[in-house]
CSV table of C-alpha atoms and ligand atoms in Angstrom, one decimal:
chain,number,residue,atom,x,y,z
G,1,MET,CA,-10.6,3.2,-31.3
G,2,THR,CA,-11.0,0.0,-29.6
G,3,SER,CA,-13.7,-1.3,-28.2
G,4,LEU,CA,-15.2,-4.3,-25.4
G,5,LEU,CA,-17.9,-5.1,-24.3
G,6,ILE,CA,-18.7,-7.2,-21.3
G,7,THR,CA,-22.1,-8.8,-21.3
G,8,GLY,CA,-24.0,-10.5,-19.1
G,9,ALA,CA,-21.9,-10.2,-15.5
G,10,ARG,CA,-23.6,-9.0,-12.2
G,11,VAL,CA,-22.0,-5.7,-12.1
G,12,TYR,CA,-21.3,-4.6,-8.6
G,13,ASP,CA,-23.0,-0.8,-8.6
G,14,HIS,CA,-21.7,0.7,-4.3
G,15,ASP,CA,-24.7,2.4,-4.8
G,16,GLY,CA,-27.6,-0.1,-5.6
G,17,ASP,CA,-27.5,-3.3,-4.2
G,18,VAL,CA,-24.6,-4.4,-3.3
G,19,ASP,CA,-26.8,-7.9,-2.3
G,20,GLN,CA,-28.0,-9.3,-5.9
G,21,PRO,CA,-26.6,-7.4,-8.3
G,22,PRO,CA,-28.1,-6.6,-11.2
G,23,VAL,CA,-26.8,-8.1,-14.4
G,24,ALA,CA,-26.3,-5.4,-17.3
G,25,ASP,CA,-23.7,-4.6,-19.9
G,26,VAL,CA,-20.3,-2.5,-19.3
G,27,LEU,CA,-19.0,-1.0,-23.0
G,28,ILE,CA,-15.1,0.2,-22.8
G,29,GLU,CA,-13.7,2.3,-25.5
G,30,ASP,CA,-9.6,2.4,-25.2
G,31,SER,CA,-9.1,2.1,-21.7
G,32,THR,CA,-12.6,4.4,-20.7
G,33,ILE,CA,-15.7,2.8,-19.5
G,34,THR,CA,-18.2,4.7,-22.1
G,35,ALA,CA,-21.5,3.0,-21.4
G,36,THR,CA,-23.5,0.8,-18.7
G,37,GLY,CA,-26.8,-1.1,-19.4
G,38,GLU,CA,-29.8,0.5,-20.8
G,39,GLU,CA,-26.2,3.0,-22.4
G,40,VAL,CA,-24.8,0.4,-24.2
G,41,GLU,CA,-27.5,-0.1,-27.0
G,42,ARG,CA,-27.0,3.7,-27.1
G,43,ALA,CA,-23.4,3.8,-27.5
G,44,LEU,CA,-23.0,1.2,-30.4
G,45,GLY,CA,-25.7,2.9,-32.0
G,46,ALA,CA,-27.6,0.2,-34.7
G,47,GLN,CA,-24.5,-0.7,-36.4
G,48,ARG,CA,-22.3,0.4,-34.4
G,49,ARG,CA,-20.3,-3.1,-32.7
G,50,PRO,CA,-17.9,-3.5,-30.8
G,51,GLU,CA,-14.6,-4.8,-31.7
G,52,ARG,CA,-14.3,-7.9,-28.9
G,53,THR,CA,-17.1,-9.3,-27.2
G,54,LEU,CA,-15.8,-10.5,-24.0
G,55,ASP,CA,-18.6,-13.0,-22.3
G,56,ALA,CA,-19.3,-13.3,-18.3
G,57,ARG,CA,-22.1,-15.2,-18.0
G,58,GLY,CA,-21.9,-16.4,-14.4
G,59,MET,CA,-19.9,-13.7,-12.7
G,60,LEU,CA,-19.7,-10.8,-10.5
G,61,LEU,CA,-18.2,-7.8,-12.6
G,62,VAL,CA,-16.4,-5.2,-9.3
G,63,PRO,CA,-14.1,-1.9,-10.1
G,64,GLY,CA,-10.3,-3.5,-9.3
G,65,PHE,CA,-9.0,-3.4,-6.3
G,66,VAL,CA,-6.5,-0.9,-5.0
G,67,ASN,CA,-3.5,-1.5,-3.2
G,68,ALA,CA,-2.7,2.4,-1.4
G,69,HIS,CA,-0.3,1.2,0.3
G,70,TYR,CA,2.8,-1.0,-1.0
G,71,HIS,CA,6.4,-1.3,-1.7
G,72,SER,CA,7.6,-4.0,-3.9
G,73,TYR,CA,11.3,-3.8,-2.6
G,74,ASP,CA,11.3,-7.0,-0.3
G,75,LEU,CA,8.5,-10.1,-2.3
G,76,LEU,CA,11.9,-11.2,-2.1
G,77,ALA,CA,12.3,-11.8,2.0
G,78,LYS,CA,8.7,-13.0,2.3
G,79,GLY,CA,8.2,-16.0,4.6
G,80,LEU,CA,11.7,-14.6,6.0
G,81,PHE,CA,10.7,-13.2,9.6
G,82,GLU,CA,8.3,-14.5,11.6
G,83,GLU,CA,6.9,-11.4,14.0
G,84,VAL,CA,9.9,-9.5,14.3
G,85,PRO,CA,10.0,-5.3,16.4
G,86,LEU,CA,9.5,-3.3,13.8
G,87,GLU,CA,13.0,-1.1,14.2
G,88,VAL,CA,14.2,-4.6,13.7
G,89,TRP,CA,12.7,-5.5,10.9
G,90,ARG,CA,13.1,-2.2,8.9
G,91,HIS,CA,16.5,-2.5,9.1
G,92,TYR,CA,16.8,-5.8,8.4
G,93,THR,CA,14.6,-5.4,4.6
G,94,ALA,CA,16.3,-1.7,3.7
G,95,ARG,CA,19.8,-3.7,4.8
G,96,MET,CA,18.4,-6.2,1.9
G,97,ALA,CA,17.3,-3.9,0.0
G,98,ALA,CA,20.1,-2.0,-0.7
G,99,ASN,CA,22.7,-2.7,-3.8
G,100,ARG,CA,20.4,-5.2,-5.8
G,101,PRO,CA,21.3,-7.5,-9.4
G,102,ARG,CA,19.5,-5.5,-11.9
G,103,GLU,CA,17.8,-7.9,-12.6
G,104,GLU,CA,16.6,-8.9,-9.0
G,105,VAL,CA,14.7,-5.4,-8.5
G,106,ARG,CA,13.5,-6.1,-12.1
G,107,LEU,CA,12.0,-9.7,-10.8
G,108,ARG,CA,10.8,-8.9,-7.5
G,109,THR,CA,8.6,-5.6,-9.3
G,110,LEU,CA,6.9,-8.4,-12.0
G,111,LEU,CA,6.3,-11.1,-9.3
G,112,GLY,CA,4.5,-8.7,-7.0
G,113,ALA,CA,2.6,-6.8,-10.1
G,114,VAL,CA,1.9,-10.6,-10.8
G,115,GLU,CA,0.5,-11.3,-7.9
G,116,CYS,CA,-1.6,-8.6,-7.6
G,117,LEU,CA,-3.3,-8.8,-10.3
G,118,LYS,CA,-3.9,-12.3,-10.3
G,119,ASN,CA,-5.7,-10.8,-6.6
G,120,GLY,CA,-7.7,-7.9,-7.9
G,121,ILE,CA,-5.4,-5.6,-7.5
G,122,THR,CA,-5.7,-3.0,-11.5
G,123,THR,CA,-3.7,-0.6,-9.0
G,124,VAL,CA,-0.9,0.0,-6.5
G,125,GLN,CA,1.0,2.5,-4.5
G,126,ASP,CA,4.9,1.5,-4.6
G,127,MET,CA,6.8,3.8,-2.0
G,128,SER,CA,10.4,2.6,-3.2
G,129,ILE,CA,13.3,3.0,-0.6
G,130,GLN,CA,16.6,3.0,-1.4
G,131,ALA,CA,16.5,3.9,-4.5
G,132,TYR,CA,18.0,6.8,-4.3
G,133,ASP,CA,19.6,5.3,-7.9
G,134,PRO,CA,18.7,6.2,-11.8
G,135,SER,CA,18.8,2.9,-13.6
G,136,LEU,CA,17.1,1.7,-10.5
G,137,VAL,CA,14.0,3.7,-10.6
G,138,GLU,CA,14.4,3.5,-14.6
G,139,THR,CA,13.9,-0.4,-14.4
G,140,ILE,CA,11.4,-0.7,-11.7
G,141,LEU,CA,9.1,1.5,-13.6
G,142,GLU,CA,10.1,-0.7,-17.2
G,143,ALA,CA,9.0,-3.5,-15.0
G,144,TYR,CA,5.4,-2.2,-13.9
G,145,ASP,CA,5.1,-1.1,-18.0
G,146,GLU,CA,5.9,-5.1,-19.1
G,147,ALA,CA,2.7,-6.6,-16.2
G,148,GLY,CA,0.3,-4.1,-17.3
G,149,ILE,CA,-0.7,-2.6,-14.1
G,150,ARG,CA,-1.6,0.5,-12.6
G,151,VAL,CA,1.4,2.0,-10.7
G,152,VAL,CA,1.0,5.3,-8.6
G,153,PHE,CA,5.2,5.8,-8.4
G,154,SER,CA,7.3,7.4,-5.6
G,155,VAL,CA,10.7,7.2,-4.6
G,156,SER,CA,10.4,7.4,-0.3
G,157,VAL,CA,12.8,10.0,0.6
G,158,ARG,CA,14.0,11.5,4.2
G,159,ASP,CA,17.2,13.8,5.3
G,160,LEU,CA,16.9,12.6,9.6
G,161,PRO,CA,18.9,10.0,10.4
G,162,ASP,CA,17.7,7.6,12.7
G,163,ALA,CA,19.8,7.8,15.8
G,164,ASP,CA,17.5,11.0,15.3
G,165,THR,CA,14.0,9.9,14.6
G,166,ILE,CA,13.5,6.7,17.4
G,167,PRO,CA,13.2,7.3,21.0
G,168,TYR,CA,16.7,6.3,23.0
G,169,VAL,CA,19.4,5.1,20.7
G,170,ARG,CA,20.8,8.4,20.9
G,171,GLU,CA,21.4,7.0,25.0
G,172,LEU,CA,21.5,3.2,24.1
G,173,PHE,CA,23.4,2.4,21.5
G,174,ALA,CA,26.8,2.1,21.6
G,175,PRO,CA,29.3,4.3,18.3
G,176,ASP,CA,29.1,1.7,15.7
G,177,LEU,CA,25.8,0.4,16.5
G,178,LEU,CA,24.6,4.3,15.7
G,179,ASP,CA,27.3,4.4,12.3
G,180,ALA,CA,24.9,1.6,11.4
G,181,ILE,CA,21.2,2.4,11.8
G,182,GLY,CA,22.6,6.4,9.9
G,183,ALA,CA,23.8,9.1,12.6
G,184,ARG,CA,24.0,11.4,9.8
G,185,ALA,CA,21.9,13.2,8.4
G,186,GLY,CA,20.8,14.1,4.5
G,187,ASP,CA,20.8,17.3,2.1
G,188,PRO,CA,17.2,17.9,1.3
G,189,ALA,CA,18.6,19.8,-2.0
G,190,ARG,CA,19.8,16.4,-2.9
G,191,VAL,CA,17.5,14.6,-2.0
G,192,MET,CA,15.1,17.1,-4.0
G,193,ALA,CA,17.4,18.1,-7.1
G,194,PHE,CA,16.8,14.1,-7.9
G,195,LEU,CA,13.0,14.1,-7.2
G,196,ARG,CA,12.9,16.8,-10.1
G,197,ALA,CA,14.7,14.5,-12.1
G,198,GLN,CA,13.3,11.3,-12.1
G,199,LEU,CA,9.2,12.7,-12.2
G,200,GLU,CA,10.5,13.7,-15.6
G,201,ARG,CA,10.6,9.8,-16.5
G,202,HIS,CA,8.4,8.1,-19.7
G,203,ARG,CA,4.6,8.2,-17.9
G,204,SER,CA,2.6,5.6,-19.6
G,205,ALA,CA,-1.3,6.9,-19.2
G,206,ARG,CA,-1.2,3.6,-16.5
G,207,LEU,CA,2.0,5.1,-14.5
G,208,HIS,CA,1.5,7.7,-11.9
G,209,TRP,CA,3.9,9.8,-9.8
G,210,ALA,CA,3.6,10.6,-6.5
G,211,LEU,CA,5.8,12.3,-3.7
G,212,SER,CA,6.7,10.3,-0.7
G,213,PRO,CA,8.3,11.4,2.4
G,214,SER,CA,9.0,9.0,4.4
G,215,ALA,CA,7.3,10.1,7.6
G,216,PRO,CA,7.2,13.8,8.8
G,217,HIS,CA,9.4,12.4,11.6
G,218,ARG,CA,12.0,11.3,9.4
G,219,CYS,CA,11.9,14.7,7.1
G,220,SER,CA,12.7,18.5,8.4
G,221,GLU,CA,10.7,21.4,8.1
G,222,PRO,CA,13.2,23.0,5.0
G,223,MET,CA,12.3,19.3,3.1
G,224,MET,CA,8.2,18.2,4.4
G,225,LYS,CA,8.5,22.4,3.4
G,226,ALA,CA,10.6,21.4,-0.8
G,227,ILE,CA,7.5,18.6,-1.2
G,228,VAL,CA,4.6,20.7,-0.1
G,229,ALA,CA,5.8,23.4,-2.9
G,230,LEU,CA,7.1,20.8,-5.7
G,231,ALA,CA,3.6,18.9,-4.8
G,232,GLU,CA,1.3,22.2,-5.3
G,233,GLU,CA,3.7,22.8,-8.8
G,234,ARG,CA,2.6,19.0,-10.2
G,235,GLY,CA,-0.1,18.1,-8.9
G,236,LEU,CA,1.0,15.5,-7.5
G,237,PRO,CA,-0.3,13.5,-4.0
G,238,VAL,CA,2.1,12.6,-1.1
G,239,TYR,CA,2.4,9.2,1.1
G,240,THR,CA,4.0,9.7,4.1
G,241,HIS,CA,4.2,6.8,6.8
G,242,LEU,CA,2.3,8.5,10.0
G,243,TYR,CA,2.1,7.3,13.1
G,244,GLU,CA,2.9,3.4,12.8
G,245,ALA,CA,4.0,2.2,16.1
G,246,LEU,CA,4.4,3.7,19.6
G,247,GLY,CA,7.7,4.7,19.1
G,248,HIS,CA,6.8,7.6,16.4
G,249,ALA,CA,3.6,9.1,18.8
G,250,LEU,CA,6.1,9.2,21.8
G,251,GLN,CA,9.2,10.9,19.5
G,252,ALA,CA,6.0,13.6,18.8
G,253,ARG,CA,5.5,14.5,21.9
G,254,GLU,CA,9.4,15.0,22.8
G,255,ARG,CA,10.5,16.7,19.4
G,256,HIS,CA,7.2,18.5,18.2
G,257,GLY,CA,6.4,20.1,21.0
G,258,ALA,CA,5.9,23.3,19.8
G,259,ASP,CA,2.9,21.8,17.7
G,260,GLY,CA,1.4,21.0,20.8
G,261,GLY,CA,3.4,17.0,20.4
G,262,SER,CA,1.5,16.0,16.9
G,263,LEU,CA,3.0,15.6,14.0
G,264,VAL,CA,-0.1,16.1,12.6
G,265,ARG,CA,0.3,19.5,14.0
G,266,TYR,CA,3.3,19.6,12.1
G,267,MET,CA,1.9,18.9,9.3
G,268,ASP,CA,-0.3,21.1,9.5
G,269,ARG,CA,2.1,23.9,9.7
G,270,VAL,CA,3.9,23.0,6.9
G,271,GLY,CA,1.5,22.5,4.5
G,272,LEU,CA,1.0,19.0,3.3
G,273,LEU,CA,-2.2,18.6,5.7
G,274,GLY,CA,-5.0,18.0,3.1
G,275,THR,CA,-6.9,16.5,0.3
G,276,ARG,CA,-3.2,15.3,-1.3
G,277,LEU,CA,-2.1,14.2,1.0
G,278,SER,CA,-2.8,10.0,2.8
G,279,VAL,CA,-1.2,8.4,5.4
G,280,ALA,CA,-0.4,5.2,6.0
G,281,HIS,CA,-1.3,4.1,9.3
G,282,GLY,CA,-1.7,6.7,11.2
G,283,LEU,CA,-2.5,4.1,14.5
G,284,TRP,CA,-1.4,6.0,17.2
G,285,SER,CA,-3.0,8.8,16.0
G,286,ARG,CA,-4.9,10.9,19.4
G,287,PRO,CA,-8.3,11.4,18.8
G,288,ASP,CA,-7.6,15.4,18.4
G,289,GLU,CA,-5.6,14.3,15.4
G,290,LEU,CA,-7.8,11.9,13.6
G,291,ASP,CA,-10.3,14.5,14.1
G,292,LEU,CA,-7.5,17.3,12.2
G,293,LEU,CA,-6.9,14.7,9.8
G,294,ALA,CA,-10.5,14.5,8.0
G,295,ARG,CA,-11.6,17.7,8.5
G,296,ARG,CA,-7.9,19.0,6.1
G,297,GLY,CA,-10.1,15.8,3.3
G,298,ALA,CA,-6.1,13.8,4.4
G,299,ARG,CA,-7.0,10.3,3.9
G,300,VAL,CA,-5.5,7.7,6.0
G,301,VAL,CA,-4.7,3.6,4.4
G,302,VAL,CA,-4.8,1.2,6.7
G,303,ASN,CA,-2.4,-1.7,7.0
G,304,ALA,CA,-4.3,-4.2,9.5
G,305,VAL,CA,-1.7,-7.1,8.6
G,306,SER,CA,1.6,-5.4,8.6
G,307,ASN,CA,0.3,-3.1,12.2
G,308,LEU,CA,-0.2,-7.1,13.9
G,309,LYS,CA,2.2,-8.4,12.2
G,310,LEU,CA,4.9,-6.9,13.7
G,311,LYS,CA,3.4,-6.0,17.1
G,312,ASP,CA,2.7,-2.4,16.2
G,313,GLY,CA,-0.7,-2.4,17.6
G,314,VAL,CA,-4.9,-2.8,16.6
G,315,PRO,CA,-5.3,0.0,13.5
G,316,PRO,CA,-8.5,1.8,15.5
G,317,VAL,CA,-11.1,1.2,12.6
G,318,ASN,CA,-14.3,2.6,15.2
G,319,GLU,CA,-11.6,5.8,16.1
G,320,LEU,CA,-11.5,6.7,12.7
G,321,ARG,CA,-14.6,6.1,11.4
G,322,ARG,CA,-15.9,7.8,14.3
G,323,ALA,CA,-14.2,10.6,13.5
G,324,GLY,CA,-15.4,10.7,9.8
G,325,VAL,CA,-11.7,9.9,8.5
G,326,ALA,CA,-11.8,9.3,4.7
G,327,LEU,CA,-10.4,5.9,4.2
G,328,ALA,CA,-8.3,3.5,1.5
G,329,PHE,CA,-6.4,0.0,2.5
G,330,GLY,CA,-2.7,-1.1,1.8
G,331,CYS,CA,-1.0,-4.2,2.0
G,332,ASP,CA,2.3,-2.7,3.0
G,333,CYS,CA,4.9,-5.0,2.1
G,334,PHE,CA,5.7,-8.4,1.2
G,335,SER,CA,8.1,-9.3,4.7
G,336,CYS,CA,5.5,-7.9,7.2
G,337,SER,CA,2.1,-9.2,5.7
G,338,ASP,CA,3.7,-11.5,3.4
G,339,THR,CA,0.5,-11.3,1.3
G,340,GLN,CA,-0.6,-8.3,-1.1
G,341,ASN,CA,-4.4,-9.2,-1.0
G,342,LEU,CA,-6.9,-6.8,-0.3
G,343,PHE,CA,-10.0,-9.8,0.7
G,344,GLN,CA,-7.7,-10.2,3.6
G,345,SER,CA,-7.5,-6.6,4.9
G,346,MET,CA,-11.6,-5.5,4.1
G,347,LYS,CA,-12.2,-8.7,6.6
G,348,LEU,CA,-9.6,-8.0,9.2
G,349,CYS,CA,-11.0,-4.2,9.2
G,350,CYS,CA,-14.4,-5.1,10.1
G,351,LEU,CA,-13.4,-7.1,12.3
G,352,LEU,CA,-11.1,-6.0,14.2
G,353,ALA,CA,-14.5,-3.5,15.9
G,354,ALA,CA,-14.3,-6.7,18.2
G,355,ALA,CA,-11.1,-5.0,19.5
G,356,GLU,CA,-12.9,-2.1,21.3
G,357,SER,CA,-16.1,-3.6,22.5
G,358,PRO,CA,-18.8,-6.0,22.2
G,359,HIS,CA,-21.1,-3.9,19.9
G,360,PRO,CA,-21.2,-4.2,15.8
G,361,GLY,CA,-18.4,-2.1,14.3
G,362,LEU,CA,-18.2,0.9,12.0
G,363,LEU,CA,-16.8,-0.3,9.3
G,364,SER,CA,-19.9,-2.6,7.4
G,365,ALA,CA,-18.8,-4.6,4.4
G,366,ALA,CA,-20.3,-2.6,1.3
G,367,GLU,CA,-18.4,0.4,2.6
G,368,ALA,CA,-15.7,-2.4,3.2
G,369,VAL,CA,-15.2,-2.7,-0.6
G,370,ARG,CA,-16.0,0.8,-1.1
G,371,ILE,CA,-12.6,1.9,0.1
G,372,ALA,CA,-10.8,-0.5,-1.1
G,373,THR,CA,-11.4,0.7,-4.7
G,374,ALA,CA,-12.9,4.2,-5.0
G,375,GLY,CA,-11.2,4.8,-1.2
G,376,GLY,CA,-7.9,4.0,-3.1
G,377,ALA,CA,-8.3,5.2,-6.1
G,378,ALA,CA,-9.0,8.8,-4.6
G,379,THR,CA,-5.6,8.9,-3.1
G,380,ALA,CA,-4.4,9.3,-6.3
G,381,GLY,CA,-6.7,11.2,-7.5
G,382,LEU,CA,-7.5,9.0,-10.5
G,383,ASP,CA,-10.8,8.4,-12.3
G,384,ALA,CA,-11.3,4.7,-11.4
G,385,GLY,CA,-13.4,2.1,-8.6
G,386,ALA,CA,-16.7,3.0,-9.4
G,387,ILE,CA,-17.9,1.1,-12.9
G,388,ARG,CA,-20.0,3.8,-14.5
G,389,ARG,CA,-18.7,6.4,-17.6
G,390,GLY,CA,-16.3,8.5,-17.9
G,391,MET,CA,-14.0,5.8,-15.2
G,392,LYS,CA,-11.3,4.7,-15.8
G,393,ALA,CA,-11.1,0.6,-17.3
G,394,ASP,CA,-9.4,-0.5,-14.0
G,395,LEU,CA,-12.2,-3.8,-13.0
G,396,VAL,CA,-12.2,-6.8,-11.9
G,397,LEU,CA,-14.1,-10.6,-13.1
G,398,LEU,CA,-15.4,-13.4,-10.1
G,399,ASP,CA,-16.0,-15.4,-11.3
G,400,LEU,CA,-19.6,-17.6,-8.2
G,401,ALA,CA,-19.0,-20.6,-9.3
G,402,ASP,CA,-15.8,-20.4,-6.8
G,403,PRO,CA,-17.2,-21.9,-3.6
G,404,SER,CA,-16.9,-18.2,-1.8
G,405,PHE,CA,-20.2,-16.9,-3.3
G,406,VAL,CA,-21.9,-21.0,-3.3
G,407,PRO,CA,-25.1,-20.0,-2.3
G,408,PHE,CA,-25.1,-16.6,-3.6
G,409,ASN,CA,-26.1,-14.6,-0.7
G,410,SER,CA,-24.5,-11.0,-1.6
G,411,ALA,CA,-22.1,-9.5,-3.3
G,412,ALA,CA,-20.6,-7.0,-1.3
G,413,ARG,CA,-20.6,-9.6,2.6
G,414,GLN,CA,-19.1,-12.8,0.9
G,415,ILE,CA,-16.5,-10.2,-1.2
G,416,VAL,CA,-15.1,-9.1,1.9
G,417,PHE,CA,-16.0,-12.2,4.3
G,418,SER,CA,-15.5,-15.5,1.9
G,419,GLU,CA,-13.3,-14.7,-1.2
G,420,THR,CA,-10.2,-14.8,-1.0
G,421,GLY,CA,-8.4,-14.1,-4.0
G,422,ARG,CA,-9.4,-17.8,-5.0
G,423,ALA,CA,-12.5,-16.1,-7.8
G,424,VAL,CA,-10.5,-14.1,-9.1
G,425,HIS,CA,-10.2,-15.3,-13.0
G,426,THR,CA,-10.1,-12.2,-14.9
G,427,VAL,CA,-8.0,-8.7,-14.6
G,428,ILE,CA,-8.7,-5.4,-16.3
G,429,VAL,CA,-6.2,-2.7,-16.1
G,430,ASP,CA,-6.7,0.9,-18.6
G,431,GLY,CA,-9.3,-1.2,-20.9
G,432,ARG,CA,-6.2,-4.7,-21.5
G,433,VAL,CA,-7.3,-7.7,-20.3
G,434,VAL,CA,-4.5,-8.4,-17.9
G,435,VAL,CA,-5.6,-11.5,-16.5
G,436,ARG,CA,-7.9,-14.4,-18.5
G,437,GLU,CA,-8.7,-17.4,-16.9
G,438,ARG,CA,-6.2,-16.5,-13.4
G,439,CYS,CA,-3.0,-16.1,-15.5
G,440,THR,CA,-2.0,-13.3,-16.6
G,441,THR,CA,-1.3,-12.3,-20.9
G,442,THR,CA,1.6,-9.6,-20.0
G,443,LEU,CA,4.0,-11.5,-18.7
G,444,GLU,CA,5.4,-16.1,-18.9
G,445,GLU,CA,4.8,-16.7,-15.3
G,446,ARG,CA,7.0,-20.2,-15.9
G,447,SER,CA,10.0,-18.1,-17.0
G,448,LEU,CA,10.2,-15.5,-14.4
G,449,GLN,CA,9.7,-18.6,-11.7
G,450,GLU,CA,12.7,-20.0,-13.2
G,451,ALA,CA,14.5,-16.3,-12.7
G,452,LEU,CA,13.5,-16.9,-9.5
G,453,ALA,CA,14.8,-20.6,-8.2
G,454,GLU,CA,19.0,-19.2,-10.6
G,455,ALA,CA,18.3,-15.7,-7.7
G,456,MET,CA,16.9,-17.0,-4.4
G,457,PRO,CA,20.7,-19.1,-3.2
G,458,ALA,CA,22.2,-15.4,-3.4
G,459,TYR,CA,19.6,-14.0,-1.7
G,460,ARG,CA,19.2,-17.0,0.8
G,461,ALA,CA,23.7,-16.5,1.8
G,462,GLU,CA,23.0,-12.1,1.6
G,463,PHE,CA,19.8,-12.7,3.9
G,464,ARG,CA,21.8,-15.2,6.5
G,465,ARG,CA,24.9,-12.6,6.1
G,466,VAL,CA,22.6,-9.7,7.2
G,467,GLU,CA,21.3,-11.4,10.0
G,468,ARG,CA,24.1,-12.5,11.8
G,469,GLU,CA,25.7,-9.2,11.4
G,470,LEU,CA,22.9,-7.4,12.8
G,471,GLU,CA,22.6,-9.0,15.6
G,472,PRO,CA,24.0,-7.1,17.6
G,473,LEU,CA,21.8,-4.6,16.6
G,474,ALA,CA,18.8,-6.6,17.4
G,475,ARG,CA,20.2,-6.4,20.9
G,476,ALA,CA,19.9,-3.4,21.5
G,477,PHE,CA,16.9,-2.4,19.3
G,478,ALA,CA,15.0,-5.1,22.3
G,479,ALA,CA,16.3,-3.3,25.3
G,480,GLN,CA,15.3,0.2,23.6
G,481,ALA,CA,11.9,-1.4,22.7
G,482,ALA,CA,11.4,-2.2,26.4
G,483,ARG,CA,12.2,1.4,26.8
G,484,VAL,CA,9.5,2.5,25.4
G,485,ASN,CA,7.1,-0.1,25.7
G,486,ALA,CA,6.5,1.2,29.0
G,487,CYS,CA,5.6,4.6,28.0
G,488,ASP,CA,2.1,6.3,28.1
G,489,VAL,CA,1.4,8.5,24.5
G,490,GLY,CA,-2.0,9.7,26.3
G,491,ILE,CA,-3.8,6.4,23.9
G,492,GLU,CA,-2.9,3.1,23.4
G,493,ARG,CA,-3.3,0.9,20.5
G,494,TYR,CA,-2.3,-3.0,23.0
G,495,PRO,CA,-5.6,-3.9,24.4
G,496,ARG,CA,-3.7,-5.7,26.6
G,497,ARG,CA,-0.2,-4.0,27.3
G,498,GLN,CA,2.4,-6.2,28.7
G,499,ALA,CA,5.5,-4.6,29.6
G,500,ALA,CA,8.1,-7.9,29.2
G,501,PRO,CA,7.7,-10.7,26.9
G,502,ASN,CA,5.8,-13.5,26.8
G,503,PRO,CA,7.7,-16.5,28.2
G,504,PRO,CA,8.9,-19.6,25.7
M,1,ZN,ZN1,5.7,1.2,4.3
């Protein structure tokens, strides 16, 4: 058994003093926290000494952050987009994710892990797209193993084509454009067989599996039921996208009349709505749908930066809180949030209440910290997200000498409103130090950057080619978006929606 004693740090406790957390020792044995505070002396006994001691005086020890909705596939597209509507952006990035060289896939997975770790994220829930290829899955999992981050991995699957799941495209798009977005249904049996085979792949203590039907409106009923059965058989969490955009609510009203125009009720009917389910976004959920999500114990993962950048609307944080829905936070794709940083997510989610009213919001800083750690861990069924005996040793040391914490008035508020990721000093995953003094210990960052410099010219050239190729599609989607944006689905997520685009 290996043991590590962290001494001298202020230790953050969600249920304790979240402004001035007291100094306490924390003992880690192998991958688990086995004692904190006064328990440590007893746990160590008279003669026993820890193998290693980490002097953390002047630091704040917090639970590791969980990026509960993440896609690593478009890391190389970071910064390539200004603001692009969701459907257009999806087709760019999906095209750029397909058939990429193995080395590029490895590189993007590693670089994503580095960025997350250095921002204090100890777990990512990577929903992989364009990964219907066993060797690709293997490449990604090997990279995660090398990086040392905890990953809840899933391959996003669907069987209904975009031509049937995006409103009005069958009417508005020429046949060649329908082919370009995908007009043929998939075979659920084949998809499920592929998933079953992947679940047999190696598991490490840091690799956990989940199932990801891409979105309820993109999956047929037989496929949803097959996923429910597999999740129950293997005890797996299920992640999906839900109501990211207005068009998804519109689609639900038109296609799911038998379920009251509701994708939430559709998921309930097929047996998916329960504690193992986390939905990313949930932005355009009606109040009755939020109530049902809350009653069934399903979680909503809020991706505020991505929602705002893709012009999906304003996440209804107050409504979610009012409905009592369990929450987690995610950073979504690299090219729609451009960073994997839960400090940004926490701050934004707390401040978004101003979109609704001048009154204080329903999300406090301390609650945001709990959601970003324990809330995220709960979406994967992990015993993590709090610093106490029996929890996984996924921990972060923040340097209290960083300007974000000077003067030190409140741990919770300064984590949420002041910190940017700059104070992340040391990161521990599964009991192992993976970031020390702001540098990863598992990877040679310089050699990754050199490999990236070699890969980018070809990637950028390919991106420009795809951009030219997709020009007609982007124009067609502009007409489709105008039609969708003129629709009323009974709720509003744009504080002042305008039918026409802003003048240049
Ligand atoms: Zn997503």
